[in-house]
Amino acid sequence: MEISNVNIPVSYEAEQSVLGAVILKPDCFGELINLVSGDDFYVDEHKEIFFAMYDLFAQSRNIDHVTVTETLVNKGVMDAERARAALARILNAVPSAANA
């Protein structure tokens, strides 16, 4: 996982929390995109996951670990194993969507 070279504070955990909340409570994504964009993510892997979620939202498709994995693979961003591992790390770090 690579973090882009930036001069402002970066919170890996905050990025995970946002993405994990969407997986756990997908209906919050519509509100989230009014507050957060893909460019707000500094971890490249997280940015790609956000863009995959956005693509699913734009197509009115369900956002869950299966569809996000499928989207990442179809876009050629990650292979299935890496996508599943990334999403598992995120889900393991976020116990609930309470802060969505």
JSON list of C-alpha atoms in Angstrom, two decimals:
[
{"chain": "A", "resi": 1, "resn": "MET", "atom": "CA", "xyz": [0.00, 0.00, 0.00]},
{"chain": "A", "resi": 2, "resn": "GLU", "atom": "CA", "xyz": [1.39, 3.29, -1.08]},
{"chain": "A", "resi": 3, "resn": "ILE", "atom": "CA", "xyz": [0.68, 6.69, 0.39]},
{"chain": "A", "resi": 4, "resn": "SER", "atom": "CA", "xyz": [1.01, 9.60, -2.00]},
{"chain": "A", "resi": 5, "resn": "ASN", "atom": "CA", "xyz": [3.63, 12.21, -1.16]},
{"chain": "A", "resi": 6, "resn": "VAL", "atom": "CA", "xyz": [1.70, 14.96, 0.64]},
{"chain": "A", "resi": 7, "resn": "ASN", "atom": "CA", "xyz": [2.43, 17.69, 3.17]},
{"chain": "A", "resi": 8, "resn": "ILE", "atom": "CA", "xyz": [-0.80, 17.50, 5.13]},
{"chain": "A", "resi": 9, "resn": "PRO", "atom": "CA", "xyz": [-1.66, 14.96, 7.82]},
{"chain": "A", "resi": 10, "resn": "VAL", "atom": "CA", "xyz": [-2.82, 11.58, 6.60]},
{"chain": "A", "resi": 11, "resn": "SER", "atom": "CA", "xyz": [-4.90, 9.18, 8.66]},
{"chain": "A", "resi": 12, "resn": "TYR", "atom": "CA", "xyz": [-4.87, 5.62, 7.40]},
{"chain": "A", "resi": 13, "resn": "GLU", "atom": "CA", "xyz": [-7.43, 4.71, 10.06]},
{"chain": "A", "resi": 14, "resn": "ALA", "atom": "CA", "xyz": [-9.79, 7.54, 9.08]},
{"chain": "A", "resi": 15, "resn": "GLU", "atom": "CA", "xyz": [-9.71, 6.44, 5.46]},
{"chain": "A", "resi": 16, "resn": "GLN", "atom": "CA", "xyz": [-10.44, 2.86, 6.52]},
{"chain": "A", "resi": 17, "resn": "SER", "atom": "CA", "xyz": [-13.30, 4.07, 8.70]},
{"chain": "A", "resi": 18, "resn": "VAL", "atom": "CA", "xyz": [-14.97, 5.92, 5.84]},
{"chain": "A", "resi": 19, "resn": "LEU", "atom": "CA", "xyz": [-14.68, 3.00, 3.44]},
{"chain": "A", "resi": 20, "resn": "GLY", "atom": "CA", "xyz": [-15.68, 0.44, 6.05]},
{"chain": "A", "resi": 21, "resn": "ALA", "atom": "CA", "xyz": [-18.75, 2.44, 7.00]},
{"chain": "A", "resi": 22, "resn": "VAL", "atom": "CA", "xyz": [-19.85, 2.38, 3.36]},
{"chain": "A", "resi": 23, "resn": "ILE", "atom": "CA", "xyz": [-19.43, -1.40, 3.15]},
{"chain": "A", "resi": 24, "resn": "LEU", "atom": "CA", "xyz": [-21.41, -1.84, 6.37]},
{"chain": "A", "resi": 25, "resn": "LYS", "atom": "CA", "xyz": [-24.04, 0.82, 5.55]},
{"chain": "A", "resi": 26, "resn": "PRO", "atom": "CA", "xyz": [-24.04, 1.37, 1.77]},
{"chain": "A", "resi": 27, "resn": "ASP", "atom": "CA", "xyz": [-26.99, 3.77, 1.84]},
{"chain": "A", "resi": 28, "resn": "CYS", "atom": "CA", "xyz": [-24.72, 6.39, 3.46]},
{"chain": "A", "resi": 29, "resn": "PHE", "atom": "CA", "xyz": [-22.69, 6.74, 0.24]},
{"chain": "A", "resi": 30, "resn": "GLY", "atom": "CA", "xyz": [-25.12, 9.21, -1.32]},
{"chain": "A", "resi": 31, "resn": "GLU", "atom": "CA", "xyz": [-24.53, 11.63, 1.56]},
{"chain": "A", "resi": 32, "resn": "LEU", "atom": "CA", "xyz": [-20.82, 10.83, 1.75]},
{"chain": "A", "resi": 33, "resn": "ILE", "atom": "CA", "xyz": [-20.08, 11.98, -1.79]},
{"chain": "A", "resi": 34, "resn": "ASN", "atom": "CA", "xyz": [-21.27, 15.46, -0.81]},
{"chain": "A", "resi": 35, "resn": "LEU", "atom": "CA", "xyz": [-18.48, 15.56, 1.78]},
{"chain": "A", "resi": 36, "resn": "VAL", "atom": "CA", "xyz": [-15.68, 13.39, 0.41]},
{"chain": "A", "resi": 37, "resn": "SER", "atom": "CA", "xyz": [-14.13, 12.85, -3.01]},
{"chain": "A", "resi": 38, "resn": "GLY", "atom": "CA", "xyz": [-11.64, 10.31, -4.27]},
{"chain": "A", "resi": 39, "resn": "ASP", "atom": "CA", "xyz": [-8.94, 12.95, -4.11]},
{"chain": "A", "resi": 40, "resn": "ASP", "atom": "CA", "xyz": [-9.38, 13.11, -0.32]},
{"chain": "A", "resi": 41, "resn": "PHE", "atom": "CA", "xyz": [-7.80, 9.66, -0.02]},
{"chain": "A", "resi": 42, "resn": "TYR", "atom": "CA", "xyz": [-4.02, 9.55, 0.16]},
{"chain": "A", "resi": 43, "resn": "VAL", "atom": "CA", "xyz": [-3.60, 5.78, 0.30]},
{"chain": "A", "resi": 44, "resn": "ASP", "atom": "CA", "xyz": [-3.78, 4.72, -3.35]},
{"chain": "A", "resi": 45, "resn": "GLU", "atom": "CA", "xyz": [-5.54, 1.47, -2.49]},
{"chain": "A", "resi": 46, "resn": "HIS", "atom": "CA", "xyz": [-8.22, 3.38, -0.56]},
{"chain": "A", "resi": 47, "resn": "LYS", "atom": "CA", "xyz": [-8.64, 5.86, -3.41]},
{"chain": "A", "resi": 48, "resn": "GLU", "atom": "CA", "xyz": [-9.25, 3.01, -5.88]},
{"chain": "A", "resi": 49, "resn": "ILE", "atom": "CA", "xyz": [-11.77, 1.40, -3.54]},
{"chain": "A", "resi": 50, "resn": "PHE", "atom": "CA", "xyz": [-13.61, 4.72, -3.19]},
{"chain": "A", "resi": 51, "resn": "PHE", "atom": "CA", "xyz": [-13.72, 5.12, -6.99]},
{"chain": "A", "resi": 52, "resn": "ALA", "atom": "CA", "xyz": [-15.06, 1.56, -7.33]},
{"chain": "A", "resi": 53, "resn": "MET", "atom": "CA", "xyz": [-17.78, 2.39, -4.80]},
{"chain": "A", "resi": 54, "resn": "TYR", "atom": "CA", "xyz": [-18.57, 5.57, -6.72]},
{"chain": "A", "resi": 55, "resn": "ASP", "atom": "CA", "xyz": [-18.87, 3.62, -9.98]},
{"chain": "A", "resi": 56, "resn": "LEU", "atom": "CA", "xyz": [-21.30, 1.19, -8.34]},
{"chain": "A", "resi": 57, "resn": "PHE", "atom": "CA", "xyz": [-23.31, 4.06, -6.84]},
{"chain": "A", "resi": 58, "resn": "ALA", "atom": "CA", "xyz": [-23.48, 5.85, -10.21]},
{"chain": "A", "resi": 59, "resn": "GLN", "atom": "CA", "xyz": [-24.82, 2.64, -11.78]},
{"chain": "A", "resi": 60, "resn": "SER", "atom": "CA", "xyz": [-27.37, 2.20, -8.95]},
{"chain": "A", "resi": 61, "resn": "ARG", "atom": "CA", "xyz": [-25.75, -1.11, -8.04]},
{"chain": "A", "resi": 62, "resn": "ASN", "atom": "CA", "xyz": [-25.30, -2.52, -4.55]},
{"chain": "A", "resi": 63, "resn": "ILE", "atom": "CA", "xyz": [-22.10, -1.57, -2.78]},
{"chain": "A", "resi": 64, "resn": "ASP", "atom": "CA", "xyz": [-20.76, -4.58, -0.90]},
{"chain": "A", "resi": 65, "resn": "HIS", "atom": "CA", "xyz": [-17.49, -6.47, -0.65]},
{"chain": "A", "resi": 66, "resn": "VAL", "atom": "CA", "xyz": [-18.41, -8.73, -3.59]},
{"chain": "A", "resi": 67, "resn": "THR", "atom": "CA", "xyz": [-19.40, -5.95, -6.00]},
{"chain": "A", "resi": 68, "resn": "VAL", "atom": "CA", "xyz": [-16.49, -3.72, -4.98]},
{"chain": "A", "resi": 69, "resn": "THR", "atom": "CA", "xyz": [-14.06, -6.60, -5.53]},
{"chain": "A", "resi": 70, "resn": "GLU", "atom": "CA", "xyz": [-15.64, -7.33, -8.92]},
{"chain": "A", "resi": 71, "resn": "THR", "atom": "CA", "xyz": [-15.40, -3.66, -9.92]},
{"chain": "A", "resi": 72, "resn": "LEU", "atom": "CA", "xyz": [-11.74, -3.38, -8.90]},
{"chain": "A", "resi": 73, "resn": "VAL", "atom": "CA", "xyz": [-10.90, -6.51, -10.87]},
{"chain": "A", "resi": 74, "resn": "ASN", "atom": "CA", "xyz": [-12.90, -5.45, -13.94]},
{"chain": "A", "resi": 75, "resn": "LYS", "atom": "CA", "xyz": [-11.21, -2.04, -13.96]},
{"chain": "A", "resi": 76, "resn": "GLY", "atom": "CA", "xyz": [-7.83, -3.81, -13.84]},
{"chain": "A", "resi": 77, "resn": "VAL", "atom": "CA", "xyz": [-6.88, -1.97, -10.66]},
{"chain": "A", "resi": 78, "resn": "MET", "atom": "CA", "xyz": [-6.34, -5.04, -8.48]},
{"chain": "A", "resi": 79, "resn": "ASP", "atom": "CA", "xyz": [-6.51, -8.77, -8.84]},
{"chain": "A", "resi": 80, "resn": "ALA", "atom": "CA", "xyz": [-9.24, -10.56, -6.90]},
{"chain": "A", "resi": 81, "resn": "GLU", "atom": "CA", "xyz": [-6.93, -11.73, -4.11]},
{"chain": "A", "resi": 82, "resn": "ARG", "atom": "CA", "xyz": [-5.53, -8.26, -3.46]},
{"chain": "A", "resi": 83, "resn": "ALA", "atom": "CA", "xyz": [-8.99, -6.67, -3.58]},
{"chain": "A", "resi": 84, "resn": "ARG", "atom": "CA", "xyz": [-10.43, -9.19, -1.13]},
{"chain": "A", "resi": 85, "resn": "ALA", "atom": "CA", "xyz": [-7.47, -8.72, 1.21]},
{"chain": "A", "resi": 86, "resn": "ALA", "atom": "CA", "xyz": [-7.79, -4.91, 1.10]},
{"chain": "A", "resi": 87, "resn": "LEU", "atom": "CA", "xyz": [-11.49, -5.05, 1.87]},
{"chain": "A", "resi": 88, "resn": "ALA", "atom": "CA", "xyz": [-10.92, -7.58, 4.66]},
{"chain": "A", "resi": 89, "resn": "ARG", "atom": "CA", "xyz": [-8.38, -5.24, 6.28]},
{"chain": "A", "resi": 90, "resn": "ILE", "atom": "CA", "xyz": [-10.87, -2.41, 6.08]},
{"chain": "A", "resi": 91, "resn": "LEU", "atom": "CA", "xyz": [-13.76, -4.44, 7.48]},
{"chain": "A", "resi": 92, "resn": "ASN", "atom": "CA", "xyz": [-11.60, -5.82, 10.29]},
{"chain": "A", "resi": 93, "resn": "ALA", "atom": "CA", "xyz": [-10.63, -2.28, 11.29]},
{"chain": "A", "resi": 94, "resn": "VAL", "atom": "CA", "xyz": [-14.22, -0.96, 11.37]},
{"chain": "A", "resi": 95, "resn": "PRO", "atom": "CA", "xyz": [-16.47, -2.72, 13.86]},
{"chain": "A", "resi": 96, "resn": "SER", "atom": "CA", "xyz": [-19.64, -0.77, 12.98]},
{"chain": "A", "resi": 97, "resn": "ALA", "atom": "CA", "xyz": [-21.03, 1.91, 10.73]},
{"chain": "A", "resi": 98, "resn": "ALA", "atom": "CA", "xyz": [-22.04, 4.06, 13.69]},
{"chain": "A", "resi": 99, "resn": "ASN", "atom": "CA", "xyz": [-19.85, 6.94, 12.54]},
{"chain": "A", "resi": 100, "resn": "ALA", "atom": "CA", "xyz": [-20.98, 6.81, 8.94]}
]
